[in-house]
Amino acid sequence: MSYLVLARKYRPQTFEQVVKQEHVTRTLANAISSDRVAHAILFSGPRGTGKTTVARILAKAMNCKEGPTPTPCNECRSCKEITAGSASDVFEIDGASNNGVDQIRELRENVRYMPAHSPHKIYIIDEVHMLSIAAFNALLKTLEEPPAHVMFLFATTEPHKIPITILSRCQRHDLRRISIESVAEHMAFLCSQEGIEIARESLDLIAREADGSMRDALSLLDQVMSCTEGSITQAQALDILGIIDRKILFDISASIFQGDIPDILDIFDTIYDHGHNIKELYSDLIEHFRNLLVVKMGKKLDKLVDVPAHEIRLMADQVRDVSEIHLSQLLDILFKEESFIRLSSQPKLALEMAFIRMFQTKPVLPIDALIEKLDLLKKGMGEHPANVHPPEPVAPTEIRRPATGYSKEPPTPVKTRDRESGPAPQKPESERDTHDETDPEIPLDRPAPLKPESEKDAVAGQREPEVPPEMPFNPSDSPDKIWEKLLSVVMEKYPLLGVTLKKGTLKSLTEQRLEIEISGNGFNVNRIGKNEALLKQICHDFFRKEMEVLIKVGEMQSNDREQRKNERERVRQEALAHDMTRAAVEIFGGRVVEVKILR
Ligand SMILES: [Zn+2]
């Protein structure tokens, strides 16, 4: 019995017969026609894509009686010998088992002798990346200046492992992975030649399993053919190959989109009972959902989605009413759960959990739908001008409140006017009195907008020449910033005092007066009190003038906090009751999770 496996029986014997590598075969044919064939050629590409086959055809083309010709006759002695693998002038060397320097030295010796009866002596080295470095080095010299009658044809799946010195001396041709569709098509052709009936679906399945390798696909086809007689059904193919029907993937995705989780669990059960590998199923599912997403995006499908055309149509049907965002959400979950399933001792359980999570993921609204709804909301508000008014008190209150919460500026308008009307060099006493009394009430209704400017101007007019350029702060800075600067100066010179001072807060800062509130225990207040003179001196040095330093104990604090709390609650309630909030809740069918009061 001499059964010849399909891969050998149908090995391409001419460049035209090579499947889907036209970019290489055409270049080689052209090179042969114009007599520009390189003496060292490297074929790289995934396994089973035709590297050695192309090398053999090239050898034939060079040594054919008719040649060199792009279409070897396959009739002459040389062609026949090469087809049979017994050519005396074509040496096929397996790089993996002949990787030592000795073998290469031997080869170098042989290179010098003329071919027996062909024009060229051709060395085909398969898996050339397996050669040792010493072997590569031994080869280098010969590659550089080979005798005219010698050709080297290398094949490799891993060109990056080949030294650059070798690569640079070779002409390189990269063979591509063959698409599932092309592999299946080629197999369909072979089956028709062999008179075997097999569903295209099954061929797709085999091609997918072979992952772009024609040789693997033909071996699998051999396997299926040897196990059955006559026509081959899809069920037989699935059974023999021990793989999961692709239809199941579609069933699973359909159930997810329809929200039918019991159905999915049922499918998993069946798969599990059949003894299929759950982890393999999971990686198929990731690929399946990735393909669904790409199909939904709808660009370059033939290039990006390596599935048969009828499956692409099926996918397009499935995702028609599913949003792109929802698909990427699902894919996201699949990726996140991947390691759990891979490492789990109970992969089926982990798989079920992942899908329950996917099922629970509610599709988010796409951004354009959101914008549409916002437009609707805006329009709705515009139509009812009465509704627009209420928000105004809310927002400004929110903004105003914190700005005046610390009365960094002298709080009463009276004082301001006083200062503006005259230079007021000796105001401190009166200021202190009014301030202490009015402080808690004033901030909320007195925004005190442009005052700092007018103050600055007035002072600048008087004191401009006195302000030395090396002032430790910028007078136009905010009081908070100046306070920070002052703190850093104190920290540097008097760390202990600085630490205590840091526990306080700046209550107000004017041209003549600095008011600090010290909160916390009496110890802090005491320490500051003891160092009052020192603090005054520091301030004098810092501000370059006499400053009144007023230290307040945080006695009003709890009262103050209560008041702020009440105010926040009032703003919160106002925001919740606001028409805009209500309309938004209604339109989006949501609920208010949190009210954030912005500064
Ligand atoms: Zn020939």
Short mmCIF file of N, CA and C in Angstrom, two decimals, residues 101 119 147 194 198 378 478 485 562 572:
data_model
loop_
_atom_site.label_atom_id
_atom_site.label_comp_id
_atom_site.label_asym_id
_atom_site.label_seq_id
_atom_site.Cartn_x
_atom_site.Cartn_y
_atom_site.Cartn_z
N VAL A 101 29.73 23.38 13.31
CA VAL A 101 30.72 24.01 12.44
C VAL A 101 31.35 22.98 11.50
N PRO A 119 23.61 22.92 -14.29
CA PRO A 119 24.36 24.17 -14.31
C PRO A 119 24.73 24.67 -12.91
N PRO A 147 31.48 30.43 -5.42
CA PRO A 147 31.80 30.14 -6.83
C PRO A 147 30.55 30.39 -7.69
N GLU A 194 -9.77 14.56 -5.69
CA GLU A 194 -9.75 13.23 -5.09
C GLU A 194 -11.12 12.56 -5.13
N ILE A 198 -17.09 16.74 0.87
CA ILE A 198 -16.96 17.28 2.23
C ILE A 198 -17.57 18.68 2.26
N LYS A 378 -31.62 70.80 26.90
CA LYS A 378 -31.35 72.22 26.75
C LYS A 378 -32.55 72.93 26.11
N SER A 478 -2.10 86.29 46.00
CA SER A 478 -3.28 86.14 46.86
C SER A 478 -2.80 86.04 48.31
N LYS A 485 4.07 81.66 51.91
CA LYS A 485 5.45 82.14 51.82
C LYS A 485 6.00 82.47 53.20
N GLU A 562 -20.80 74.60 62.19
CA GLU A 562 -22.24 74.31 62.16
C GLU A 562 -22.89 75.12 61.05
N ARG A 572 -27.34 71.92 48.86
CA ARG A 572 -27.61 70.57 48.38
C ARG A 572 -29.08 70.38 48.06
#
